[in-house]
mmCIF file with all atom_site columns, C-alpha atoms in Angstrom:
data_model
loop_
_atom_site.group_PDB
_atom_site.id
_atom_site.type_symbol
_atom_site.label_atom_id
_atom_site.label_alt_id
_atom_site.label_comp_id
_atom_site.label_asym_id
_atom_site.label_entity_id
_atom_site.label_seq_id
_atom_site.pdbx_PDB_ins_code
_atom_site.Cartn_x
_atom_site.Cartn_y
_atom_site.Cartn_z
_atom_site.occupancy
_atom_site.B_iso_or_equiv
_atom_site.pdbx_formal_charge
_atom_site.auth_seq_id
_atom_site.auth_comp_id
_atom_site.auth_asym_id
_atom_site.auth_atom_id
_atom_site.pdbx_PDB_model_num
ATOM 1   C CA . GLY A 1 1   ? -0.057  0.147  -0.125  1.00 0.00 ? 1   GLY A CA 1
ATOM 2   C CA . GLU A 1 2   ? 0.950   3.559  -0.117  1.00 0.00 ? 2   GLU A CA 1
ATOM 3   C CA . ASN A 1 3   ? 3.517   5.189  2.305   1.00 0.00 ? 3   ASN A CA 1
ATOM 4   C CA . VAL A 1 4   ? 3.856   8.812  2.688   1.00 0.00 ? 4   VAL A CA 1
ATOM 5   C CA . GLU A 1 5   ? 6.765   10.154 4.529   1.00 0.00 ? 5   GLU A CA 1
ATOM 6   C CA . GLN A 1 6   ? 7.057   13.792 5.690   1.00 0.00 ? 6   GLN A CA 1
ATOM 7   C CA . HIS A 1 7   ? 9.728   16.052 6.678   1.00 0.00 ? 7   HIS A CA 1
ATOM 8   C CA . PRO A 1 8   ? 10.697  17.968 9.077   1.00 0.00 ? 8   PRO A CA 1
ATOM 9   C CA . SER A 1 9   ? 8.791   16.959 11.941  1.00 0.00 ? 9   SER A CA 1
ATOM 10  C CA . THR A 1 10  ? 9.209   20.296 13.421  1.00 0.00 ? 10  THR A CA 1
ATOM 11  C CA . LEU A 1 11  ? 9.927   23.479 11.831  1.00 0.00 ? 11  LEU A CA 1
ATOM 12  C CA . SER A 1 12  ? 10.425  26.871 13.515  1.00 0.00 ? 12  SER A CA 1
ATOM 13  C CA . VAL A 1 13  ? 10.614  30.260 11.495  1.00 0.00 ? 13  VAL A CA 1
ATOM 14  C CA . GLN A 1 14  ? 10.660  33.910 12.132  1.00 0.00 ? 14  GLN A CA 1
ATOM 15  C CA . GLU A 1 15  ? 7.466   35.983 11.135  1.00 0.00 ? 15  GLU A CA 1
ATOM 16  C CA . GLY A 1 16  ? 7.850   37.094 7.473   1.00 0.00 ? 16  GLY A CA 1
ATOM 17  C CA . ASP A 1 17  ? 10.191  33.999 6.442   1.00 0.00 ? 17  ASP A CA 1
ATOM 18  C CA . SER A 1 18  ? 9.145   31.282 4.309   1.00 0.00 ? 18  SER A CA 1
ATOM 19  C CA . ALA A 1 19  ? 8.558   27.728 5.417   1.00 0.00 ? 19  ALA A CA 1
ATOM 20  C CA . VAL A 1 20  ? 9.038   24.443 3.251   1.00 0.00 ? 20  VAL A CA 1
ATOM 21  C CA . ILE A 1 21  ? 7.526   20.931 4.044   1.00 0.00 ? 21  ILE A CA 1
ATOM 22  C CA . LYS A 1 22  ? 8.392   17.994 2.053   1.00 0.00 ? 22  LYS A CA 1
ATOM 23  C CA . CYS A 1 23  ? 6.611   14.756 1.570   1.00 0.00 ? 23  CYS A CA 1
ATOM 24  C CA . THR A 1 24  ? 7.420   11.649 -0.488  1.00 0.00 ? 24  THR A CA 1
ATOM 25  C CA . TYR A 1 25  ? 4.988   8.867  -1.652  1.00 0.00 ? 25  TYR A CA 1
ATOM 26  C CA . SER A 1 26  ? 5.600   5.343  -2.591  1.00 0.00 ? 26  SER A CA 1
ATOM 27  C CA . ASP A 1 27  ? 2.697   4.388  -4.902  1.00 0.00 ? 27  ASP A CA 1
ATOM 28  C CA . SER A 1 28  ? 3.311   5.590  -8.663  1.00 0.00 ? 28  SER A CA 1
ATOM 29  C CA . ALA A 1 29  ? -0.459  5.319  -9.095  1.00 0.00 ? 29  ALA A CA 1
ATOM 30  C CA . SER A 1 30  ? -1.273  8.091  -6.538  1.00 0.00 ? 30  SER A CA 1
ATOM 31  C CA . ASN A 1 31  ? -2.590  11.254 -8.315  1.00 0.00 ? 31  ASN A CA 1
ATOM 32  C CA . TYR A 1 32  ? -4.167  13.553 -5.744  1.00 0.00 ? 32  TYR A CA 1
ATOM 33  C CA . PHE A 1 33  ? -2.147  15.212 -3.059  1.00 0.00 ? 33  PHE A CA 1
ATOM 34  C CA . PRO A 1 34  ? -3.831  17.436 -0.487  1.00 0.00 ? 34  PRO A CA 1
ATOM 35  C CA . TRP A 1 35  ? -2.348  19.551 2.477   1.00 0.00 ? 35  TRP A CA 1
ATOM 36  C CA . TYR A 1 36  ? -4.294  19.878 5.758   1.00 0.00 ? 36  TYR A CA 1
ATOM 37  C CA . LYS A 1 37  ? -3.643  22.222 8.489   1.00 0.00 ? 37  LYS A CA 1
ATOM 38  C CA . GLN A 1 38  ? -4.571  21.193 11.890  1.00 0.00 ? 38  GLN A CA 1
ATOM 39  C CA . GLU A 1 39  ? -4.585  23.589 15.018  1.00 0.00 ? 39  GLU A CA 1
ATOM 40  C CA . LEU A 1 40  ? -4.702  22.192 18.369  1.00 0.00 ? 40  LEU A CA 1
ATOM 41  C CA . GLY A 1 41  ? -7.887  20.128 19.235  1.00 0.00 ? 41  GLY A CA 1
ATOM 42  C CA . LYS A 1 42  ? -9.237  20.881 15.852  1.00 0.00 ? 42  LYS A CA 1
ATOM 43  C CA . ARG A 1 43  ? -10.151 19.379 12.484  1.00 0.00 ? 43  ARG A CA 1
ATOM 44  C CA . PRO A 1 44  ? -7.720  18.852 9.792   1.00 0.00 ? 44  PRO A CA 1
ATOM 45  C CA . GLN A 1 45  ? -8.560  21.683 7.455   1.00 0.00 ? 45  GLN A CA 1
ATOM 46  C CA . LEU A 1 46  ? -7.784  21.487 3.638   1.00 0.00 ? 46  LEU A CA 1
ATOM 47  C CA . ILE A 1 47  ? -5.564  24.293 2.520   1.00 0.00 ? 47  ILE A CA 1
ATOM 48  C CA . ILE A 1 48  ? -4.487  23.356 -0.890  1.00 0.00 ? 48  ILE A CA 1
ATOM 49  C CA . ASP A 1 49  ? -4.453  20.386 -3.076  1.00 0.00 ? 49  ASP A CA 1
ATOM 50  C CA . ILE A 1 50  ? -2.754  19.481 -6.205  1.00 0.00 ? 50  ILE A CA 1
ATOM 51  C CA . ARG A 1 51  ? -3.581  16.596 -9.051  1.00 0.00 ? 51  ARG A CA 1
ATOM 52  C CA . SER A 1 52  ? -1.053  14.546 -10.762 1.00 0.00 ? 52  SER A CA 1
ATOM 53  C CA . ASN A 1 53  ? -1.604  16.480 -14.179 1.00 0.00 ? 53  ASN A CA 1
ATOM 54  C CA . VAL A 1 54  ? -0.196  19.538 -12.593 1.00 0.00 ? 54  VAL A CA 1
ATOM 55  C CA . GLY A 1 55  ? 3.260   20.496 -11.548 1.00 0.00 ? 55  GLY A CA 1
ATOM 56  C CA . GLU A 1 56  ? 2.533   23.672 -9.350  1.00 0.00 ? 56  GLU A CA 1
ATOM 57  C CA . LYS A 1 57  ? -0.350  25.286 -7.707  1.00 0.00 ? 57  LYS A CA 1
ATOM 58  C CA . LYS A 1 58  ? -0.478  28.450 -5.886  1.00 0.00 ? 58  LYS A CA 1
ATOM 59  C CA . ASP A 1 59  ? -3.248  30.469 -3.647  1.00 0.00 ? 59  ASP A CA 1
ATOM 60  C CA . GLN A 1 60  ? -1.979  33.623 -2.202  1.00 0.00 ? 60  GLN A CA 1
ATOM 61  C CA . ARG A 1 61  ? 0.990   32.905 0.235   1.00 0.00 ? 61  ARG A CA 1
ATOM 62  C CA . ILE A 1 62  ? 0.781   28.988 -0.141  1.00 0.00 ? 62  ILE A CA 1
ATOM 63  C CA . ALA A 1 63  ? 2.041   26.865 -2.980  1.00 0.00 ? 63  ALA A CA 1
ATOM 64  C CA . VAL A 1 64  ? 2.331   23.229 -3.521  1.00 0.00 ? 64  VAL A CA 1
ATOM 65  C CA . THR A 1 65  ? 4.722   21.648 -6.321  1.00 0.00 ? 65  THR A CA 1
ATOM 66  C CA . LEU A 1 66  ? 4.537   18.069 -7.295  1.00 0.00 ? 66  LEU A CA 1
ATOM 67  C CA . ASN A 1 67  ? 7.562   16.135 -9.023  1.00 0.00 ? 67  ASN A CA 1
ATOM 68  C CA . LYS A 1 68  ? 5.830   12.820 -10.249 1.00 0.00 ? 68  LYS A CA 1
ATOM 69  C CA . THR A 1 69  ? 9.216   11.390 -11.500 1.00 0.00 ? 69  THR A CA 1
ATOM 70  C CA . ALA A 1 70  ? 10.876  11.649 -7.970  1.00 0.00 ? 70  ALA A CA 1
ATOM 71  C CA . LYS A 1 71  ? 7.311   11.008 -6.233  1.00 0.00 ? 71  LYS A CA 1
ATOM 72  C CA . HIS A 1 72  ? 7.579   13.968 -3.840  1.00 0.00 ? 72  HIS A CA 1
ATOM 73  C CA . PHE A 1 73  ? 5.503   17.022 -3.289  1.00 0.00 ? 73  PHE A CA 1
ATOM 74  C CA . SER A 1 74  ? 6.157   20.235 -1.322  1.00 0.00 ? 74  SER A CA 1
ATOM 75  C CA . LEU A 1 75  ? 4.125   22.891 0.826   1.00 0.00 ? 75  LEU A CA 1
ATOM 76  C CA . HIS A 1 76  ? 5.749   26.418 0.484   1.00 0.00 ? 76  HIS A CA 1
ATOM 77  C CA . ILE A 1 77  ? 4.330   29.103 2.810   1.00 0.00 ? 77  ILE A CA 1
ATOM 78  C CA . THR A 1 78  ? 5.759   32.650 2.178   1.00 0.00 ? 78  THR A CA 1
ATOM 79  C CA . GLU A 1 79  ? 5.487   35.616 4.383   1.00 0.00 ? 79  GLU A CA 1
ATOM 80  C CA . THR A 1 80  ? 4.678   33.553 7.371   1.00 0.00 ? 80  THR A CA 1
ATOM 81  C CA . GLN A 1 81  ? 2.498   34.926 10.121  1.00 0.00 ? 81  GLN A CA 1
ATOM 82  C CA . PRO A 1 82  ? 1.796   33.853 13.687  1.00 0.00 ? 82  PRO A CA 1
ATOM 83  C CA . GLU A 1 83  ? -1.491  32.372 12.569  1.00 0.00 ? 83  GLU A CA 1
ATOM 84  C CA . ASP A 1 84  ? 0.134   30.006 10.464  1.00 0.00 ? 84  ASP A CA 1
ATOM 85  C CA . SER A 1 85  ? 1.559   27.985 13.453  1.00 0.00 ? 85  SER A CA 1
ATOM 86  C CA . ALA A 1 86  ? -0.142  24.684 13.296  1.00 0.00 ? 86  ALA A CA 1
ATOM 87  C CA . VAL A 1 87  ? 0.526   21.031 12.349  1.00 0.00 ? 87  VAL A CA 1
ATOM 88  C CA . TYR A 1 88  ? 0.619   20.526 8.636   1.00 0.00 ? 88  TYR A CA 1
ATOM 89  C CA . PHE A 1 89  ? -0.245  17.289 7.071   1.00 0.00 ? 89  PHE A CA 1
ATOM 90  C CA . CYS A 1 90  ? 0.431   16.041 3.568   1.00 0.00 ? 90  CYS A CA 1
ATOM 91  C CA . ALA A 1 91  ? -1.620  13.067 2.061   1.00 0.00 ? 91  ALA A CA 1
ATOM 92  C CA . ALA A 1 92  ? -1.735  11.036 -0.918  1.00 0.00 ? 92  ALA A CA 1
ATOM 93  C CA . ASN A 1 93  ? -4.833  9.494  -2.618  1.00 0.00 ? 93  ASN A CA 1
ATOM 94  C CA . THR A 1 94  ? -5.071  6.743  -5.437  1.00 0.00 ? 94  THR A CA 1
ATOM 95  C CA . GLY A 1 95  ? -8.598  6.881  -6.662  1.00 0.00 ? 95  GLY A CA 1
ATOM 96  C CA . THR A 1 96  ? -11.946 8.633  -6.274  1.00 0.00 ? 96  THR A CA 1
ATOM 97  C CA . ALA A 1 97  ? -13.443 6.700  -3.358  1.00 0.00 ? 97  ALA A CA 1
ATOM 98  C CA . SER A 1 98  ? -10.210 5.431  -1.910  1.00 0.00 ? 98  SER A CA 1
ATOM 99  C CA . LYS A 1 99  ? -8.648  6.439  1.235   1.00 0.00 ? 99  LYS A CA 1
ATOM 100 C CA . LEU A 1 100 ? -5.993  9.314  2.115   1.00 0.00 ? 100 LEU A CA 1
ATOM 101 C CA . THR A 1 101 ? -2.705  8.043  3.433   1.00 0.00 ? 101 THR A CA 1
ATOM 102 C CA . PHE A 1 102 ? -1.210  10.910 5.615   1.00 0.00 ? 102 PHE A CA 1
ATOM 103 C CA . GLY A 1 103 ? 2.149   11.804 6.454   1.00 0.00 ? 103 GLY A CA 1
ATOM 104 C CA . THR A 1 104 ? 3.373   12.060 10.023  1.00 0.00 ? 104 THR A CA 1
ATOM 105 C CA . GLY A 1 105 ? 2.895   15.841 10.259  1.00 0.00 ? 105 GLY A CA 1
ATOM 106 C CA . THR A 1 106 ? 4.890   18.714 10.638  1.00 0.00 ? 106 THR A CA 1
ATOM 107 C CA . ARG A 1 107 ? 4.566   21.131 13.622  1.00 0.00 ? 107 ARG A CA 1
ATOM 108 C CA . LEU A 1 108 ? 5.149   24.764 12.222  1.00 0.00 ? 108 LEU A CA 1
ATOM 109 C CA . GLN A 1 109 ? 6.037   27.354 14.925  1.00 0.00 ? 109 GLN A CA 1
ATOM 110 C CA . VAL A 1 110 ? 6.134   30.808 13.753  1.00 0.00 ? 110 VAL A CA 1
ATOM 111 C CA . THR A 1 111 ? 7.787   33.198 16.092  1.00 0.00 ? 111 THR A CA 1
ATOM 112 C CA . LEU A 1 112 ? 7.700   36.816 16.267  1.00 0.00 ? 112 LEU A CA 1
ATOM 113 C CA . GLU B 2 1   ? -20.172 27.319 3.923   1.00 0.00 ? 1   GLU B CA 1
ATOM 114 C CA . PRO B 2 2   ? -21.266 23.723 4.541   1.00 0.00 ? 2   PRO B CA 1
ATOM 115 C CA . GLU B 2 3   ? -19.372 21.543 7.120   1.00 0.00 ? 3   GLU B CA 1
ATOM 116 C CA . VAL B 2 4   ? -19.465 17.966 8.422   1.00 0.00 ? 4   VAL B CA 1
ATOM 117 C CA . THR B 2 5   ? -20.932 17.928 11.748  1.00 0.00 ? 5   THR B CA 1
ATOM 118 C CA . GLN B 2 6   ? -20.203 15.097 14.461  1.00 0.00 ? 6   GLN B CA 1
ATOM 119 C CA . THR B 2 7   ? -21.787 14.415 17.637  1.00 0.00 ? 7   THR B CA 1
ATOM 120 C CA . PRO B 2 8   ? -20.886 13.867 20.514  1.00 0.00 ? 8   PRO B CA 1
ATOM 121 C CA . SER B 2 9   ? -17.812 16.148 20.801  1.00 0.00 ? 9   SER B CA 1
ATOM 122 C CA . HIS B 2 10  ? -16.446 14.046 23.594  1.00 0.00 ? 10  HIS B CA 1
ATOM 123 C CA . GLN B 2 11  ? -17.546 10.424 24.903  1.00 0.00 ? 11  GLN B CA 1
ATOM 124 C CA . VAL B 2 12  ? -16.306 8.575  27.819  1.00 0.00 ? 12  VAL B CA 1
ATOM 125 C CA . THR B 2 13  ? -16.858 4.798  28.013  1.00 0.00 ? 13  THR B CA 1
ATOM 126 C CA . GLN B 2 14  ? -16.171 1.908  29.957  1.00 0.00 ? 14  GLN B CA 1
ATOM 127 C CA . MET B 2 15  ? -14.004 -0.812 28.405  1.00 0.00 ? 15  MET B CA 1
ATOM 128 C CA . GLY B 2 16  ? -16.383 -3.370 26.786  1.00 0.00 ? 16  GLY B CA 1
ATOM 129 C CA . GLN B 2 17  ? -19.284 -1.001 26.151  1.00 0.00 ? 17  GLN B CA 1
ATOM 130 C CA . GLU B 2 18  ? -20.627 -0.360 22.682  1.00 0.00 ? 18  GLU B CA 1
ATOM 131 C CA . VAL B 2 19  ? -20.378 3.354  21.474  1.00 0.00 ? 19  VAL B CA 1
ATOM 132 C CA . ILE B 2 20  ? -21.956 4.755  18.385  1.00 0.00 ? 20  ILE B CA 1
ATOM 133 C CA . LEU B 2 21  ? -20.492 7.973  16.833  1.00 0.00 ? 21  LEU B CA 1
ATOM 134 C CA . ARG B 2 22  ? -22.456 10.161 14.609  1.00 0.00 ? 22  ARG B CA 1
ATOM 135 C CA . CYS B 2 23  ? -21.737 12.345 11.726  1.00 0.00 ? 23  CYS B CA 1
ATOM 136 C CA . VAL B 2 24  ? -23.707 14.370 9.430   1.00 0.00 ? 24  VAL B CA 1
ATOM 137 C CA . PRO B 2 25  ? -21.902 14.718 6.002   1.00 0.00 ? 25  PRO B CA 1
ATOM 138 C CA . ILE B 2 26  ? -22.138 17.686 3.689   1.00 0.00 ? 26  ILE B CA 1
ATOM 139 C CA . SER B 2 27  ? -25.337 17.173 1.801   1.00 0.00 ? 27  SER B CA 1
ATOM 140 C CA . ASN B 2 28  ? -24.236 16.773 -1.893  1.00 0.00 ? 28  ASN B CA 1
ATOM 141 C CA . HIS B 2 29  ? -21.285 14.496 -0.954  1.00 0.00 ? 29  HIS B CA 1
ATOM 142 C CA . LEU B 2 30  ? -21.306 10.921 -2.090  1.00 0.00 ? 30  LEU B CA 1
ATOM 143 C CA . TYR B 2 31  ? -18.208 9.408  -0.386  1.00 0.00 ? 31  TYR B CA 1
ATOM 144 C CA . PHE B 2 32  ? -18.081 9.039  3.282   1.00 0.00 ? 32  PHE B CA 1
ATOM 145 C CA . TYR B 2 33  ? -15.128 8.172  5.473   1.00 0.00 ? 33  TYR B CA 1
ATOM 146 C CA . TRP B 2 34  ? -13.949 7.543  9.052   1.00 0.00 ? 34  TRP B CA 1
ATOM 147 C CA . TYR B 2 35  ? -10.613 8.268  10.283  1.00 0.00 ? 35  TYR B CA 1
ATOM 148 C CA . ARG B 2 36  ? -8.927  8.058  13.724  1.00 0.00 ? 36  ARG B CA 1
ATOM 149 C CA . GLN B 2 37  ? -6.125  10.144 15.420  1.00 0.00 ? 37  GLN B CA 1
ATOM 150 C CA . ILE B 2 38  ? -4.597  8.812  18.270  1.00 0.00 ? 38  ILE B CA 1
ATOM 151 C CA . LEU B 2 39  ? -3.147  11.818 20.403  1.00 0.00 ? 39  LEU B CA 1
ATOM 152 C CA . GLY B 2 40  ? 0.027   13.312 18.856  1.00 0.00 ? 40  GLY B CA 1
ATOM 153 C CA . GLN B 2 41  ? -0.039  10.951 15.819  1.00 0.00 ? 41  GLN B CA 1
ATOM 154 C CA . LYS B 2 42  ? -1.092  11.119 12.372  1.00 0.00 ? 42  LYS B CA 1
ATOM 155 C CA . VAL B 2 43  ? -4.448  10.674 10.859  1.00 0.00 ? 43  VAL B CA 1
ATOM 156 C CA . GLU B 2 44  ? -5.228  6.943  10.167  1.00 0.00 ? 44  GLU B CA 1
ATOM 157 C CA . PHE B 2 45  ? -7.800  5.662  7.592   1.00 0.00 ? 45  PHE B CA 1
ATOM 158 C CA . LEU B 2 46  ? -10.573 3.483  8.854   1.00 0.00 ? 46  LEU B CA 1
ATOM 159 C CA . VAL B 2 47  ? -13.083 3.004  6.251   1.00 0.00 ? 47  VAL B CA 1
ATOM 160 C CA . SER B 2 48  ? -14.645 4.610  3.177   1.00 0.00 ? 48  SER B CA 1
ATOM 161 C CA . PHE B 2 49  ? -18.361 4.270  2.371   1.00 0.00 ? 49  PHE B CA 1
ATOM 162 C CA . TYR B 2 50  ? -20.017 4.917  -1.062  1.00 0.00 ? 50  TYR B CA 1
ATOM 163 C CA . ASN B 2 51  ? -23.295 3.919  -2.623  1.00 0.00 ? 51  ASN B CA 1
ATOM 164 C CA . ASN B 2 52  ? -24.514 2.397  0.544   1.00 0.00 ? 52  ASN B CA 1
ATOM 165 C CA . GLU B 2 53  ? -21.488 0.129  0.927   1.00 0.00 ? 53  GLU B CA 1
ATOM 166 C CA . ILE B 2 54  ? -18.003 -0.134 2.307   1.00 0.00 ? 54  ILE B CA 1
ATOM 167 C CA . SER B 2 55  ? -15.834 0.564  -0.692  1.00 0.00 ? 55  SER B CA 1
ATOM 168 C CA . GLU B 2 56  ? -12.502 0.140  1.292   1.00 0.00 ? 56  GLU B CA 1
ATOM 169 C CA . LYS B 2 57  ? -11.201 -0.638 4.877   1.00 0.00 ? 57  LYS B CA 1
ATOM 170 C CA . SER B 2 58  ? -8.059  -0.714 6.812   1.00 0.00 ? 58  SER B CA 1
ATOM 171 C CA . GLU B 2 59  ? -6.687  -3.343 8.991   1.00 0.00 ? 59  GLU B CA 1
ATOM 172 C CA . ILE B 2 60  ? -7.831  -1.230 11.902  1.00 0.00 ? 60  ILE B CA 1
ATOM 173 C CA . PHE B 2 61  ? -11.283 -1.752 10.989  1.00 0.00 ? 61  PHE B CA 1
ATOM 174 C CA . ASP B 2 62  ? -11.885 -5.225 12.258  1.00 0.00 ? 62  ASP B CA 1
ATOM 175 C CA . ASP B 2 63  ? -15.105 -7.076 13.183  1.00 0.00 ? 63  ASP B CA 1
ATOM 176 C CA . GLN B 2 64  ? -15.573 -4.592 16.203  1.00 0.00 ? 64  GLN B CA 1
ATOM 177 C CA . PHE B 2 65  ? -16.351 -1.852 13.904  1.00 0.00 ? 65  PHE B CA 1
ATOM 178 C CA . SER B 2 66  ? -19.447 -1.287 11.746  1.00 0.00 ? 66  SER B CA 1
ATOM 179 C CA . VAL B 2 67  ? -20.638 1.688  9.710   1.00 0.00 ? 67  VAL B CA 1
ATOM 180 C CA . GLU B 2 68  ? -24.140 2.601  8.744   1.00 0.00 ? 68  GLU B CA 1
ATOM 181 C CA . ARG B 2 69  ? -26.132 5.228  6.657   1.00 0.00 ? 69  ARG B CA 1
ATOM 182 C CA . PRO B 2 70  ? -29.364 4.788  8.474   1.00 0.00 ? 70  PRO B CA 1
ATOM 183 C CA . ASP B 2 71  ? -31.144 7.659  6.515   1.00 0.00 ? 71  ASP B CA 1
ATOM 184 C CA . GLY B 2 72  ? -30.401 10.119 4.027   1.00 0.00 ? 72  GLY B CA 1
ATOM 185 C CA . SER B 2 73  ? -28.340 12.530 6.194   1.00 0.00 ? 73  SER B CA 1
ATOM 186 C CA . ASN B 2 74  ? -26.517 10.572 9.046   1.00 0.00 ? 74  ASN B CA 1
ATOM 187 C CA . PHE B 2 75  ? -23.474 8.341  8.866   1.00 0.00 ? 75  PHE B CA 1
ATOM 188 C CA . THR B 2 76  ? -22.499 6.311  12.082  1.00 0.00 ? 76  THR B CA 1
ATOM 189 C CA . LEU B 2 77  ? -19.549 4.403  13.256  1.00 0.00 ? 77  LEU B CA 1
ATOM 190 C CA . LYS B 2 78  ? -20.122 1.660  15.920  1.00 0.00 ? 78  LYS B CA 1
ATOM 191 C CA . ILE B 2 79  ? -17.510 0.113  17.928  1.00 0.00 ? 79  ILE B CA 1
ATOM 192 C CA . ARG B 2 80  ? -19.121 -2.931 19.550  1.00 0.00 ? 80  ARG B CA 1
ATOM 193 C CA . SER B 2 81  ? -16.653 -3.857 22.361  1.00 0.00 ? 81  SER B CA 1
ATOM 194 C CA . THR B 2 82  ? -14.513 -0.903 23.215  1.00 0.00 ? 82  THR B CA 1
ATOM 195 C CA . LYS B 2 83  ? -10.783 -1.570 24.208  1.00 0.00 ? 83  LYS B CA 1
ATOM 196 C CA . LEU B 2 84  ? -8.519  0.916  25.774  1.00 0.00 ? 84  LEU B CA 1
ATOM 197 C CA . GLU B 2 85  ? -6.522  1.181  22.703  1.00 0.00 ? 85  GLU B CA 1
ATOM 198 C CA . ASP B 2 86  ? -9.653  2.555  20.859  1.00 0.00 ? 86  ASP B CA 1
ATOM 199 C CA . SER B 2 87  ? -9.149  5.986  22.628  1.00 0.00 ? 87  SER B CA 1
ATOM 200 C CA . ALA B 2 88  ? -8.518  8.527  20.004  1.00 0.00 ? 88  ALA B CA 1
ATOM 201 C CA . MET B 2 89  ? -10.119 11.488 18.108  1.00 0.00 ? 89  MET B CA 1
ATOM 202 C CA . TYR B 2 90  ? -12.568 10.029 15.500  1.00 0.00 ? 90  TYR B CA 1
ATOM 203 C CA . PHE B 2 91  ? -12.810 12.302 12.426  1.00 0.00 ? 91  PHE B CA 1
ATOM 204 C CA . CYS B 2 92  ? -15.741 11.592 9.888   1.00 0.00 ? 92  CYS B CA 1
ATOM 205 C CA . ALA B 2 93  ? -15.131 13.118 6.297   1.00 0.00 ? 93  ALA B CA 1
ATOM 206 C CA . SER B 2 94  ? -17.306 13.356 3.314   1.00 0.00 ? 94  SER B CA 1
ATOM 207 C CA . GLY B 2 95  ? -16.002 14.268 -0.060  1.00 0.00 ? 95  GLY B CA 1
ATOM 208 C CA . VAL B 2 96  ? -16.727 14.733 -3.837  1.00 0.00 ? 96  VAL B CA 1
ATOM 209 C CA . ASP B 2 97  ? -14.251 13.989 -6.579  1.00 0.00 ? 97  ASP B CA 1
ATOM 210 C CA . ARG B 2 98  ? -11.606 12.864 -3.771  1.00 0.00 ? 98  ARG B CA 1
ATOM 211 C CA . VAL B 2 99  ? -11.658 16.081 -2.169  1.00 0.00 ? 99  VAL B CA 1
ATOM 212 C CA . ALA B 2 100 ? -12.479 15.248 1.645   1.00 0.00 ? 100 ALA B CA 1
ATOM 213 C CA . PHE B 2 101 ? -13.579 17.556 4.272   1.00 0.00 ? 101 PHE B CA 1
ATOM 214 C CA . PHE B 2 102 ? -13.352 16.617 7.847   1.00 0.00 ? 102 PHE B CA 1
ATOM 215 C CA . GLY B 2 103 ? -15.644 17.040 10.694  1.00 0.00 ? 103 GLY B CA 1
ATOM 216 C CA . GLN B 2 104 ? -14.512 18.489 14.122  1.00 0.00 ? 104 GLN B CA 1
ATOM 217 C CA . GLY B 2 105 ? -13.962 15.094 15.527  1.00 0.00 ? 105 GLY B CA 1
ATOM 218 C CA . THR B 2 106 ? -15.401 13.054 18.547  1.00 0.00 ? 106 THR B CA 1
ATOM 219 C CA . ARG B 2 107 ? -12.637 12.328 21.277  1.00 0.00 ? 107 ARG B CA 1
ATOM 220 C CA . LEU B 2 108 ? -13.394 8.803  22.455  1.00 0.00 ? 108 LEU B CA 1
ATOM 221 C CA . THR B 2 109 ? -11.958 7.981  25.847  1.00 0.00 ? 109 THR B CA 1
ATOM 222 C CA . VAL B 2 110 ? -12.181 4.397  26.926  1.00 0.00 ? 110 VAL B CA 1
ATOM 223 C CA . VAL B 2 111 ? -11.694 3.930  30.605  1.00 0.00 ? 111 VAL B CA 1
#
């Protein structure tokens, strides 16, 4: 089955700096890659996603890149703000009704 | 904006008891899921449900677990005889075209 690895496990950046979180996946059939933000005690919230027919997608300060050949995808957050502090999970999906396989999460801390 | 809603938000139960976790998916979604998250760990898939039947389940989803869509709006997860290791946050999700939206979760504590 699919295995998703995520790095780093913790990331501390100063406000205004950029943050990059990387994930690799094992199943070449995976074709949908969402990113979720989870604040303490709350639900995972979808922040951006990318499908395998696209190499990059951007939404304001957030961008995701996908390298299908290398089987890795990354989340980029620019101009970080304190409210970006949360745990971020990447995930991979192989089919319309099939499960999401999650990475182990990255705890992002944005300091003033 | 429509949301997936779950009840109860917190459930405490004695080991061996049955629990039912309830979810109301987003109304036009066709795919329904249960995930769980043990404190401090990643989100793990339990089961997916489509067209009134289970489409996929994980190794965690053994005979103690069952899901049901009793009417047009609710989606439930039943654990027949809870164990201590079932303590976790249980998230319901619903989706369309593989985009999944999560509920706020039910924290299950088995004592």
